[in-house]
Amino acid sequence: MADELTAEQVADAMYKMVADAQGQKKLKPMDLQKSMIEYFGGDRCDKKLCKAAIKELIESGRCVYTYFGGSFIELPHEEGAAKG
Amino acid sequence: MSNTSGKTPKLDKLDKGPWPSFVKEIKRAAEKSPMSKDLLGQLELSYEEKIGHWKHGGIVGVFGYGGGVIGRYSDVPDKFPNVAHFHTMRVNMPSAWFYSTEALRKLCDIWEKHGSGLLNMHGSTGDIIFLGTVTDKLEPIFAELTEAGFDLGGSGSDVRTPSCCVGPARCEWACYDTLNLCYDLTMHYQDELHRPAFPYKFKFKCAGCPNDCVASVARADMSIIGTWKDGIQIDNGAVKEYADKGMNIQKDVCGNCPAKCMEWDGSTMAIDNSLCRRCMHCINVMPKALRPGKERGACIMIGSKAPIVEGALLSSVLVPFMKMEPPYEELKDLVEKMHDIWCEEGKNRERIGEFIQRVGLGNFLEAIEVEPSPYMVEHPRDNPYVFYEEYFEEGDEDEGEEEDE
Ligand code: SF4
Ligand code: SF4
């Protein structure tokens, strides 16, 4: 049987996905959740674990929420709009 | 022409007359706040050029939260440097907007210290709206707000701050405790409120009776509207008193009943409750004589929204009657199933009402495991838009079914 997956492991995988997509595609929390369940398999990873992983990502400061018509998760970066 | 001169001839016109005016208030704030002064300047420029000068959205927020702060920046910061950042903060209001004067003073003190001093009580979501601060001040404001017992509300693709009417706190018509439900939903959905994970926003509004003083039928993805199952309570003596004082019961009460289900013979009022639409008209006209029934709960309606991405929608009936008592498990189970299917299948910026229109109410009901019922109507006595398979006999498929994909 596969090892039990932790929220930190899912958060690490999510972080990699966000980092790879940065500057090319904005990802929503649901995009991350769907990808994680597909990647780790529905028997190991579920909605609850993904929620905990997103909380971990945000509260560790590794990622931030942004709003551009909808809410997204991105790496912290300098605010474009703030530059005038 | 630039108006950095401080002169605002166009705005001054909105300041004339005896009525309350946002210009009057911004001018008062401008006496102390450079931010409010530049706000006037930028607004005047917008009126001159007939173009807005704000850019919205972005990255700003308080640590750990994905909602509650709406980033706003001037696109002419060189002319109006004091509004280069002018972020809005949404503060979760108390149920039914009850405050102590001490709490109001505290809120104002925090905002005068860290922001423009301008606020809006209340925004269309119901929140206390703090208008205009800079990025560096967000965390200190949040810290002082939480110290004072307040939290930020929702913004972005999350559960928006639930709101409710004054309900049983002051209103005899409340069919359930709107304040308690509003508070319970706010606490139960803290995660969904602060961590946006939906395709788009989701609003709960709780009205105690069909008068719907929070306009939930037009403004909430889920409208929870108090109603009753049994008959309207009638005090015939009190009806007679209204008649004796000159009310034309036949014309003004029975005549305006949309169901035409009331009769008054001069001494007795009769209502055919099986036809009553729970519209509240008769109760509103004769509050001393008529009251909602005793078996009370709420009607759960779904899908209203203002026209943002697509046109406006009103909520339509999803569950005709649900008991509304703590811990509200039945309601929360229903909400969870709705959120699951909408999150799974909804498109970016698609409200749940639009989602239901796209996938069809029949499919939506199947997904959330709710049985179709003739009460699921857009308007009273409207055709149900539920597909009843049992009405189709073998051989009817060609007429009744959509093409196979
Ligand atoms: S909605 Fe009904 S219960 Fe609530 S305040 Fe209005 S009249 Fe009263
Ligand atoms: S609540 Fe409305 S529909 Fe029902 S009896 Fe009164 S007026 Fe008629």
Short mmCIF file of C-alpha atoms and ligand atoms in Angstrom, two decimals:
data_model
loop_
_atom_site.label_atom_id
_atom_site.label_comp_id
_atom_site.label_asym_id
_atom_site.label_seq_id
_atom_site.Cartn_x
_atom_site.Cartn_y
_atom_site.Cartn_z
CA MET A 1 0.00 0.00 0.00
CA ALA A 2 1.26 3.49 -0.83
CA ASP A 3 2.44 5.77 2.02
CA GLU A 4 -0.11 8.16 3.41
CA LEU A 5 0.13 11.51 1.67
CA THR A 6 0.56 14.64 3.81
CA ALA A 7 -0.71 18.18 3.23
CA GLU A 8 2.95 19.33 3.03
CA GLN A 9 3.67 16.92 0.18
CA VAL A 10 0.62 18.11 -1.70
CA ALA A 11 1.59 21.73 -0.97
CA ASP A 12 5.08 21.07 -2.42
CA ALA A 13 3.57 19.61 -5.59
CA MET A 14 1.15 22.53 -5.84
CA TYR A 15 4.00 24.99 -5.34
CA LYS A 16 5.92 23.45 -8.21
CA MET A 17 2.86 23.70 -10.44
CA VAL A 18 2.30 27.36 -9.55
CA ALA A 19 6.01 28.18 -10.02
CA ASP A 20 6.09 26.46 -13.43
CA ALA A 21 2.98 28.33 -14.57
CA GLN A 22 4.04 31.74 -13.21
CA GLY A 23 3.95 34.40 -15.90
CA GLN A 24 2.24 32.05 -18.35
CA LYS A 25 -1.00 30.92 -16.81
CA LYS A 26 -2.88 31.96 -13.70
CA LEU A 27 -4.10 28.98 -11.71
CA LYS A 28 -7.23 28.86 -9.58
CA PRO A 29 -7.41 26.78 -6.40
CA MET A 30 -9.73 24.39 -8.21
CA ASP A 31 -7.15 23.88 -11.01
CA LEU A 32 -4.62 22.89 -8.36
CA GLN A 33 -7.05 20.58 -6.62
CA LYS A 34 -8.05 18.78 -9.82
CA SER A 35 -4.43 18.36 -10.90
CA MET A 36 -3.36 17.02 -7.51
CA ILE A 37 -6.17 14.46 -7.38
CA GLU A 38 -5.22 13.35 -10.88
CA TYR A 39 -1.49 13.29 -10.08
CA PHE A 40 -1.64 11.48 -6.73
CA GLY A 41 -4.81 9.51 -7.44
CA GLY A 42 -8.23 9.91 -5.87
CA ASP A 43 -7.53 7.16 -3.33
CA ARG A 44 -4.60 9.11 -1.83
CA CYS A 45 -5.56 12.73 -2.37
CA ASP A 46 -8.96 14.33 -1.84
CA LYS A 47 -10.62 17.74 -1.60
CA LYS A 48 -9.94 18.05 2.13
CA LEU A 49 -6.24 17.35 1.77
CA CYS A 50 -5.99 19.87 -1.08
CA LYS A 51 -7.71 22.51 1.05
CA ALA A 52 -5.20 21.89 3.84
CA ALA A 53 -2.35 22.07 1.32
CA ILE A 54 -3.56 25.42 -0.05
CA LYS A 55 -3.85 26.77 3.49
CA GLU A 56 -0.28 25.61 4.09
CA LEU A 57 0.94 27.26 0.89
CA ILE A 58 -0.65 30.61 1.74
CA GLU A 59 0.16 30.65 5.45
CA SER A 60 3.79 29.77 4.83
CA GLY A 61 3.98 32.80 2.53
CA ARG A 62 5.17 30.69 -0.40
CA CYS A 63 2.11 31.67 -2.44
CA VAL A 64 -0.42 34.49 -2.35
CA TYR A 65 -3.97 35.00 -3.52
CA THR A 66 -4.47 37.48 -6.36
CA TYR A 67 -7.60 38.86 -7.97
CA PHE A 68 -7.94 39.52 -11.69
CA GLY A 69 -11.66 39.18 -12.38
CA GLY A 70 -11.48 35.92 -10.40
CA SER A 71 -9.29 34.67 -7.56
CA PHE A 72 -5.98 32.96 -8.35
CA ILE A 73 -2.99 31.52 -6.52
CA GLU A 74 0.41 32.86 -7.57
CA LEU A 75 3.96 33.31 -6.31
CA PRO A 76 4.45 36.56 -4.41
CA HIS A 77 5.61 39.24 -6.84
CA GLU A 78 5.71 42.98 -7.18
CA GLU A 79 2.30 44.41 -7.91
CA GLY A 80 2.14 45.42 -11.59
CA ALA A 81 -0.81 47.74 -11.10
CA ALA A 82 0.96 49.50 -8.24
CA LYS A 83 3.67 50.74 -10.58
CA GLY A 84 1.29 53.20 -12.22
CA MET B 1 -7.40 70.70 -18.39
CA SER B 2 -6.00 69.25 -15.24
CA ASN B 3 -7.71 69.98 -11.96
CA THR B 4 -4.80 69.62 -9.58
CA SER B 5 -5.66 73.24 -8.70
CA GLY B 6 -8.11 71.97 -6.11
CA LYS B 7 -11.05 73.52 -7.95
CA THR B 8 -13.92 71.12 -8.61
CA PRO B 9 -16.65 72.98 -10.53
CA LYS B 10 -18.35 69.85 -11.81
CA LEU B 11 -18.47 68.11 -8.45
CA ASP B 12 -19.67 71.33 -6.85
CA LYS B 13 -22.92 70.94 -8.78
CA LEU B 14 -23.54 67.63 -7.01
CA ASP B 15 -23.07 69.38 -3.71
CA LYS B 16 -25.97 71.80 -4.19
CA GLY B 17 -29.40 71.33 -2.63
CA PRO B 18 -30.52 70.05 0.74
CA TRP B 19 -29.85 66.37 0.04
CA PRO B 20 -27.08 64.22 1.39
CA SER B 21 -24.22 64.22 -1.08
CA PHE B 22 -21.12 62.07 -1.30
CA VAL B 23 -19.30 65.16 -2.58
CA LYS B 24 -20.21 67.09 0.57
CA GLU B 25 -18.82 64.26 2.69
CA ILE B 26 -15.60 63.88 0.68
CA LYS B 27 -15.05 67.63 0.93
CA ARG B 28 -15.47 67.47 4.70
CA ALA B 29 -13.00 64.60 4.88
CA ALA B 30 -10.61 66.53 2.60
CA GLU B 31 -10.22 69.22 5.26
CA LYS B 32 -8.15 66.70 7.24
CA SER B 33 -7.15 64.05 4.74
CA PRO B 34 -4.84 64.66 1.74
CA MET B 35 -6.12 61.36 0.34
CA SER B 36 -9.69 62.63 0.24
CA LYS B 37 -8.45 65.88 -1.34
CA ASP B 38 -6.78 64.01 -4.19
CA LEU B 39 -9.84 61.80 -4.49
CA LEU B 40 -11.90 64.91 -5.25
CA GLY B 41 -9.32 65.99 -7.81
CA GLN B 42 -9.27 62.66 -9.59
CA LEU B 43 -13.05 62.44 -9.57
CA GLU B 44 -13.33 65.91 -11.10
CA LEU B 45 -10.87 64.84 -13.78
CA SER B 46 -13.00 61.76 -14.50
CA TYR B 47 -16.10 63.92 -14.84
CA GLU B 48 -14.25 66.25 -17.22
CA GLU B 49 -12.84 63.46 -19.35
CA LYS B 50 -15.81 61.11 -18.95
CA ILE B 51 -13.47 58.28 -18.12
CA GLY B 52 -12.63 56.38 -14.94
CA HIS B 53 -9.08 56.56 -13.61
CA TRP B 54 -9.01 53.51 -11.35
CA LYS B 55 -7.32 50.16 -11.88
CA HIS B 56 -8.70 47.29 -9.81
CA GLY B 57 -7.58 43.97 -8.43
CA GLY B 58 -4.11 42.54 -8.08
CA ILE B 59 -2.19 41.07 -5.26
CA VAL B 60 -3.01 43.14 -2.18
CA GLY B 61 -4.53 41.51 0.87
CA VAL B 62 -3.76 40.65 4.45
CA PHE B 63 -1.61 37.68 5.29
CA GLY B 64 -3.41 34.34 4.93
CA TYR B 65 -6.60 35.80 3.44
CA GLY B 66 -7.68 35.80 -0.18
CA GLY B 67 -10.59 38.17 0.33
CA GLY B 68 -11.59 41.31 2.16
CA VAL B 69 -9.28 43.75 0.38
CA ILE B 70 -9.94 45.14 -3.07
CA GLY B 71 -6.85 46.60 -4.65
CA ARG B 72 -7.41 49.97 -6.29
CA TYR B 73 -4.81 52.17 -7.94
CA SER B 74 -4.92 55.51 -9.70
CA ASP B 75 -3.78 55.50 -13.33
CA VAL B 76 -2.79 59.16 -12.92
CA PRO B 77 -0.64 58.88 -9.77
CA ASP B 78 1.63 61.74 -10.88
CA LYS B 79 -1.26 64.16 -10.72
CA PHE B 80 -2.82 62.71 -7.57
CA PRO B 81 -0.06 61.00 -5.58
CA ASN B 82 -2.16 60.66 -2.43
CA VAL B 83 -4.54 58.26 -4.17
CA ALA B 84 -1.83 56.29 -6.02
CA HIS B 85 -3.08 53.45 -3.79
CA PHE B 86 -6.69 53.65 -2.73
CA HIS B 87 -7.60 50.16 -1.59
CA THR B 88 -11.00 49.20 -0.26
CA MET B 89 -11.36 47.02 2.82
CA ARG B 90 -14.52 45.06 3.48
CA VAL B 91 -15.26 44.56 7.15
CA ASN B 92 -17.70 41.83 8.19
CA MET B 93 -20.70 43.60 9.73
CA PRO B 94 -22.62 42.19 12.68
CA SER B 95 -25.85 40.27 11.95
CA ALA B 96 -28.61 42.73 10.97
CA TRP B 97 -26.23 45.67 11.45
CA PHE B 98 -26.61 46.16 15.18
CA TYR B 99 -23.75 48.18 16.70
CA SER B 100 -22.96 49.75 19.99
CA THR B 101 -21.90 53.40 19.70
CA GLU B 102 -18.58 52.30 21.18
CA ALA B 103 -18.02 49.85 18.32
CA LEU B 104 -18.87 52.52 15.75
CA ARG B 105 -16.45 54.99 17.32
CA LYS B 106 -13.74 52.34 17.34
CA LEU B 107 -14.26 51.58 13.63
CA CYS B 108 -14.13 55.28 12.76
CA ASP B 109 -11.00 55.83 14.86
CA ILE B 110 -9.18 52.97 13.12
CA TRP B 111 -10.15 54.29 9.74
CA GLU B 112 -9.27 57.91 10.44
CA LYS B 113 -5.89 56.80 11.70
CA HIS B 114 -4.97 54.53 8.78
CA GLY B 115 -7.21 55.41 5.86
CA SER B 116 -8.97 58.21 4.06
CA GLY B 117 -11.61 58.48 6.79
CA LEU B 118 -14.30 57.78 4.19
CA LEU B 119 -16.52 54.80 4.71
CA ASN B 120 -19.72 53.41 3.33
CA MET B 121 -22.31 51.91 5.66
CA HIS B 122 -23.09 49.54 4.07
CA GLY B 123 -22.00 48.17 0.69
CA SER B 124 -24.29 46.06 -1.46
CA THR B 125 -22.84 42.92 0.12
CA GLY B 126 -23.80 44.37 3.50
CA ASP B 127 -20.21 44.85 4.70
CA ILE B 128 -18.81 47.96 6.29
CA ILE B 129 -16.78 49.44 3.45
CA PHE B 130 -13.57 51.29 4.28
CA LEU B 131 -12.68 53.37 1.24
CA GLY B 132 -9.10 54.21 0.50
CA THR B 133 -5.86 53.13 2.13
CA VAL B 134 -2.35 52.16 1.06
CA THR B 135 -0.77 48.71 0.93
CA ASP B 136 1.50 49.27 3.94
CA LYS B 137 -1.44 50.08 6.16
CA LEU B 138 -3.43 46.90 5.47
CA GLU B 139 -1.83 44.74 8.15
CA PRO B 140 -1.97 47.41 10.91
CA ILE B 141 -5.64 48.03 10.11
CA PHE B 142 -6.39 44.31 10.17
CA ALA B 143 -4.60 43.93 13.51
CA GLU B 144 -6.59 46.76 15.06
CA LEU B 145 -9.85 45.48 13.62
CA THR B 146 -9.34 41.99 15.04
CA GLU B 147 -8.34 43.52 18.36
CA ALA B 148 -11.70 45.32 18.33
CA GLY B 149 -13.52 42.06 17.56
CA PHE B 150 -14.05 42.59 13.83
CA ASP B 151 -12.92 40.49 10.88
CA LEU B 152 -12.67 41.12 7.16
CA GLY B 153 -15.54 40.07 4.91
CA GLY B 154 -15.47 38.25 1.60
CA SER B 155 -14.37 39.43 -1.84
CA GLY B 156 -13.30 37.62 -4.98
CA SER B 157 -14.39 34.08 -5.80
CA ASP B 158 -15.48 33.12 -2.32
CA VAL B 159 -18.43 33.01 0.04
CA ARG B 160 -19.34 36.65 0.47
CA THR B 161 -20.21 38.00 3.88
CA PRO B 162 -23.65 36.53 4.68
CA SER B 163 -26.28 39.15 5.52
CA CYS B 164 -29.74 39.10 7.05
CA CYS B 165 -32.76 41.25 7.83
CA VAL B 166 -33.43 42.47 11.35
CA GLY B 167 -35.61 39.39 11.87
CA PRO B 168 -36.90 38.50 15.33
CA ALA B 169 -34.72 41.18 16.92
CA ARG B 170 -37.33 43.75 15.96
CA CYS B 171 -39.82 42.24 13.56
CA GLU B 172 -42.86 40.18 14.51
CA TRP B 173 -43.10 38.58 11.07
CA ALA B 174 -39.81 36.71 11.19
CA CYS B 175 -40.47 33.04 10.48
CA TYR B 176 -37.02 31.99 11.71
CA ASP B 177 -34.07 33.51 13.53
CA THR B 178 -32.31 35.27 10.66
CA LEU B 179 -29.60 36.72 12.89
CA ASN B 180 -28.64 33.35 14.28
CA LEU B 181 -28.57 31.69 10.88
CA CYS B 182 -26.50 34.54 9.43
CA TYR B 183 -23.98 34.29 12.24
CA ASP B 184 -23.91 30.49 12.05
CA LEU B 185 -23.29 30.53 8.28
CA THR B 186 -20.59 33.17 8.69
CA MET B 187 -18.75 31.06 11.25
CA HIS B 188 -19.32 27.73 9.49
CA TYR B 189 -18.00 29.02 6.15
CA GLN B 190 -14.96 30.91 7.50
CA ASP B 191 -12.64 28.89 5.30
CA GLU B 192 -14.73 29.48 2.18
CA LEU B 193 -15.07 33.18 3.10
CA HIS B 194 -11.37 33.88 3.49
CA ARG B 195 -9.87 31.41 1.01
CA PRO B 196 -11.46 31.85 -2.42
CA ALA B 197 -11.87 28.45 -4.07
CA PHE B 198 -15.03 28.85 -6.15
CA PRO B 199 -15.59 29.60 -9.83
CA TYR B 200 -17.01 32.96 -8.70
CA LYS B 201 -18.68 34.67 -5.76
CA PHE B 202 -21.42 33.02 -3.67
CA LYS B 203 -23.81 35.09 -1.57
CA PHE B 204 -26.15 34.01 1.22
CA LYS B 205 -28.92 36.37 2.29
CA CYS B 206 -31.40 35.54 5.01
CA ALA B 207 -34.83 37.20 5.05
CA GLY B 208 -37.27 36.40 7.83
CA CYS B 209 -40.41 36.52 5.72
CA PRO B 210 -41.46 37.00 2.09
CA ASN B 211 -41.27 40.79 2.46
CA ASP B 212 -37.58 40.09 1.90
CA CYS B 213 -36.16 43.31 3.37
CA VAL B 214 -32.62 42.27 2.33
CA ALA B 215 -33.76 41.85 -1.31
CA SER B 216 -32.32 38.36 -1.24
CA VAL B 217 -34.45 37.22 -4.15
CA ALA B 218 -32.55 39.63 -6.40
CA ARG B 219 -29.11 39.67 -4.85
CA ALA B 220 -28.18 36.30 -3.37
CA ASP B 221 -26.98 33.10 -4.96
CA MET B 222 -28.85 31.46 -2.11
CA SER B 223 -31.89 33.34 -0.81
CA ILE B 224 -33.24 31.91 2.45
CA ILE B 225 -36.68 33.43 2.82
CA GLY B 226 -38.89 32.77 5.83
CA THR B 227 -42.31 31.26 5.15
CA TRP B 228 -44.96 29.08 6.78
CA LYS B 229 -46.54 25.78 5.90
CA ASP B 230 -49.93 25.95 7.61
CA GLY B 231 -52.63 28.62 7.34
CA ILE B 232 -52.42 32.35 8.02
CA GLN B 233 -53.55 33.09 11.59
CA ILE B 234 -56.71 35.21 11.55
CA ASP B 235 -58.17 37.32 14.34
CA ASN B 236 -61.66 38.06 13.04
CA GLY B 237 -62.34 40.61 15.77
CA ALA B 238 -59.31 42.62 14.67
CA VAL B 239 -60.34 42.34 11.00
CA LYS B 240 -63.69 43.82 11.97
CA GLU B 241 -61.96 46.66 13.78
CA TYR B 242 -60.07 47.53 10.59
CA ALA B 243 -63.40 47.48 8.72
CA ASP B 244 -65.11 49.63 11.37
CA LYS B 245 -62.30 52.18 11.11
CA GLY B 246 -62.99 52.52 7.39
CA MET B 247 -60.72 50.02 5.66
CA ASN B 248 -62.32 48.61 2.54
CA ILE B 249 -61.43 44.97 3.24
CA GLN B 250 -63.04 43.64 0.10
CA LYS B 251 -61.29 46.06 -2.24
CA ASP B 252 -57.94 46.72 -0.55
CA VAL B 253 -57.23 43.32 0.98
CA CYS B 254 -59.21 40.59 -0.84
CA GLY B 255 -59.14 42.50 -4.14
CA ASN B 256 -55.34 42.77 -4.13
CA CYS B 257 -54.66 39.17 -3.12
CA PRO B 258 -52.73 37.77 -6.09
CA ALA B 259 -54.22 34.30 -5.53
CA LYS B 260 -57.79 35.61 -5.12
CA CYS B 261 -58.10 33.16 -2.24
CA MET B 262 -59.61 35.47 0.41
CA GLU B 263 -63.23 36.12 1.26
CA TRP B 264 -64.75 38.62 3.66
CA ASP B 265 -68.47 38.53 4.37
CA GLY B 266 -68.55 41.50 6.73
CA SER B 267 -67.86 39.47 9.86
CA THR B 268 -65.60 36.54 8.96
CA MET B 269 -62.42 36.37 6.92
CA ALA B 270 -61.83 33.09 5.08
CA ILE B 271 -58.58 32.18 3.32
CA ASP B 272 -58.08 29.16 1.09
CA ASN B 273 -54.54 28.49 2.28
CA SER B 274 -53.96 25.83 -0.36
CA LEU B 275 -53.93 28.64 -2.93
CA CYS B 276 -52.16 31.30 -0.85
CA ARG B 277 -48.84 32.38 -2.34
CA ARG B 278 -47.38 33.63 0.94
CA CYS B 279 -46.93 37.06 -0.61
CA MET B 280 -47.51 38.92 2.72
CA HIS B 281 -49.84 41.51 1.14
CA CYS B 282 -52.81 40.88 3.43
CA ILE B 283 -50.60 40.59 6.51
CA ASN B 284 -48.83 43.85 5.66
CA VAL B 285 -52.17 45.67 5.29
CA MET B 286 -53.75 44.27 8.48
CA PRO B 287 -50.84 43.48 10.81
CA LYS B 288 -53.06 43.39 13.90
CA ALA B 289 -55.52 40.92 12.37
CA LEU B 290 -53.39 38.51 10.34
CA ARG B 291 -50.14 36.74 11.09
CA PRO B 292 -48.00 34.14 9.35
CA GLY B 293 -48.92 30.55 10.28
CA LYS B 294 -47.40 28.68 13.20
CA GLU B 295 -45.47 26.04 11.29
CA ARG B 296 -42.58 28.22 10.23
CA GLY B 297 -39.36 27.71 8.34
CA ALA B 298 -37.83 29.00 5.12
CA CYS B 299 -38.03 28.62 1.39
CA ILE B 300 -34.60 28.06 -0.18
CA MET B 301 -34.21 29.86 -3.46
CA ILE B 302 -31.25 29.78 -5.76
CA GLY B 303 -29.45 31.71 -8.42
CA SER B 304 -30.02 35.46 -8.34
CA LYS B 305 -27.34 37.92 -9.38
CA ALA B 306 -26.82 41.41 -10.74
CA PRO B 307 -25.76 41.78 -14.37
CA ILE B 308 -21.96 41.56 -14.28
CA VAL B 309 -20.68 38.99 -16.74
CA GLU B 310 -24.16 38.02 -17.98
CA GLY B 311 -27.66 39.43 -17.43
CA ALA B 312 -29.48 39.73 -14.12
CA LEU B 313 -31.29 36.73 -12.65
CA LEU B 314 -33.82 36.38 -9.85
CA SER B 315 -33.66 33.41 -7.52
CA SER B 316 -36.06 30.55 -8.13
CA VAL B 317 -37.42 27.99 -5.69
CA LEU B 318 -35.16 25.07 -4.89
CA VAL B 319 -36.64 23.77 -1.62
CA PRO B 320 -40.17 25.03 -0.95
CA PHE B 321 -39.97 24.55 2.81
CA MET B 322 -37.20 23.68 5.21
CA LYS B 323 -37.22 23.90 9.00
CA MET B 324 -34.65 26.50 9.95
CA GLU B 325 -33.31 25.50 13.33
CA PRO B 326 -29.74 25.14 14.64
CA PRO B 327 -27.46 23.46 13.76
CA TYR B 328 -28.98 23.83 10.25
CA GLU B 329 -27.54 20.49 9.09
CA GLU B 330 -30.08 20.00 6.29
CA LEU B 331 -29.23 23.39 4.81
CA LYS B 332 -25.48 22.88 5.13
CA ASP B 333 -25.68 19.43 3.49
CA LEU B 334 -27.54 20.97 0.58
CA VAL B 335 -25.03 23.82 0.26
CA GLU B 336 -22.11 21.39 0.29
CA LYS B 337 -23.58 19.34 -2.55
CA MET B 338 -24.24 22.50 -4.54
CA HIS B 339 -20.75 23.83 -3.99
CA ASP B 340 -19.21 20.48 -4.95
CA ILE B 341 -20.90 20.23 -8.33
CA TRP B 342 -20.48 23.93 -9.11
CA CYS B 343 -16.77 23.87 -8.18
CA GLU B 344 -16.25 20.71 -10.18
CA GLU B 345 -18.08 21.74 -13.35
CA GLY B 346 -18.48 25.53 -13.18
CA LYS B 347 -16.58 27.79 -15.56
CA ASN B 348 -14.43 30.66 -14.38
CA ARG B 349 -16.67 33.62 -13.38
CA GLU B 350 -19.84 31.59 -13.73
CA ARG B 351 -22.33 32.21 -10.93
CA ILE B 352 -24.29 29.23 -9.71
CA GLY B 353 -27.50 30.55 -11.30
CA GLU B 354 -25.78 30.75 -14.69
CA PHE B 355 -24.31 27.30 -14.13
CA ILE B 356 -27.80 25.89 -13.49
CA GLN B 357 -29.07 27.55 -16.66
CA ARG B 358 -26.20 26.06 -18.64
CA VAL B 359 -26.44 22.49 -17.37
CA GLY B 360 -30.22 22.49 -16.90
CA LEU B 361 -32.14 22.41 -13.63
CA GLY B 362 -32.96 18.70 -14.07
CA ASN B 363 -29.28 17.74 -14.22
CA PHE B 364 -28.43 20.07 -11.36
CA LEU B 365 -31.15 18.58 -9.15
CA GLU B 366 -29.94 15.09 -9.94
CA ALA B 367 -26.38 16.05 -8.97
CA ILE B 368 -27.43 17.54 -5.64
CA GLU B 369 -29.90 14.70 -5.00
CA VAL B 370 -33.00 16.85 -4.73
CA GLU B 371 -36.29 15.48 -6.07
CA PRO B 372 -37.98 17.74 -8.62
CA SER B 373 -41.22 19.26 -7.38
CA PRO B 374 -43.93 21.41 -8.96
CA TYR B 375 -43.04 24.10 -6.41
CA MET B 376 -39.75 24.68 -8.20
CA VAL B 377 -40.99 27.66 -10.10
CA GLU B 378 -39.51 30.95 -11.20
CA HIS B 379 -42.69 32.80 -10.27
CA PRO B 380 -45.85 31.67 -8.51
CA ARG B 381 -48.14 29.79 -10.88
CA ASP B 382 -45.45 29.73 -13.52
CA ASN B 383 -44.76 26.53 -15.44
CA PRO B 384 -42.27 24.33 -13.68
CA TYR B 385 -39.19 23.93 -15.80
CA VAL B 386 -38.49 20.44 -14.54
CA PHE B 387 -38.45 17.56 -16.95
CA TYR B 388 -40.87 14.90 -15.68
CA GLU B 389 -39.87 11.59 -17.17
CA GLU B 390 -42.95 9.83 -15.85
CA TYR B 391 -45.16 12.01 -18.08
CA PHE B 392 -43.57 10.50 -21.15
CA GLU B 393 -44.71 7.17 -22.44
CA GLU B 394 -42.69 4.78 -24.50
CA GLY B 395 -42.37 6.07 -28.05
CA ASP B 396 -42.40 9.73 -26.92
CA GLU B 397 -38.60 9.93 -26.87
CA ASP B 398 -38.33 11.67 -30.20
CA GLU B 399 -40.29 14.63 -28.91
CA GLY B 400 -38.97 14.70 -25.41
CA GLU B 401 -35.27 14.02 -25.49
CA GLU B 402 -32.36 16.05 -26.62
CA GLU B 403 -30.07 14.77 -29.33
CA ASP B 404 -27.43 12.28 -28.29
CA GLU B 405 -23.93 13.66 -28.31
S1 SF4 C 1 -37.94 40.44 5.80
FE1 SF4 C 1 -39.83 40.07 6.97
S2 SF4 C 1 -39.04 39.39 8.96
FE2 SF4 C 1 -37.33 40.39 7.96
S3 SF4 C 1 -37.43 42.53 8.66
FE3 SF4 C 1 -38.54 42.40 6.71
S4 SF4 C 1 -40.67 42.13 7.29
FE4 SF4 C 1 -39.44 41.58 9.09
S1 SF4 C 2 -50.47 36.12 1.72
FE1 SF4 C 2 -50.90 36.94 -0.32
S2 SF4 C 2 -51.68 35.20 -1.48
FE2 SF4 C 2 -51.82 34.64 0.68
S3 SF4 C 2 -53.88 35.22 1.29
FE3 SF4 C 2 -52.57 36.97 1.77
S4 SF4 C 2 -52.68 38.30 -0.04
FE4 SF4 C 2 -53.46 36.28 -0.63
#
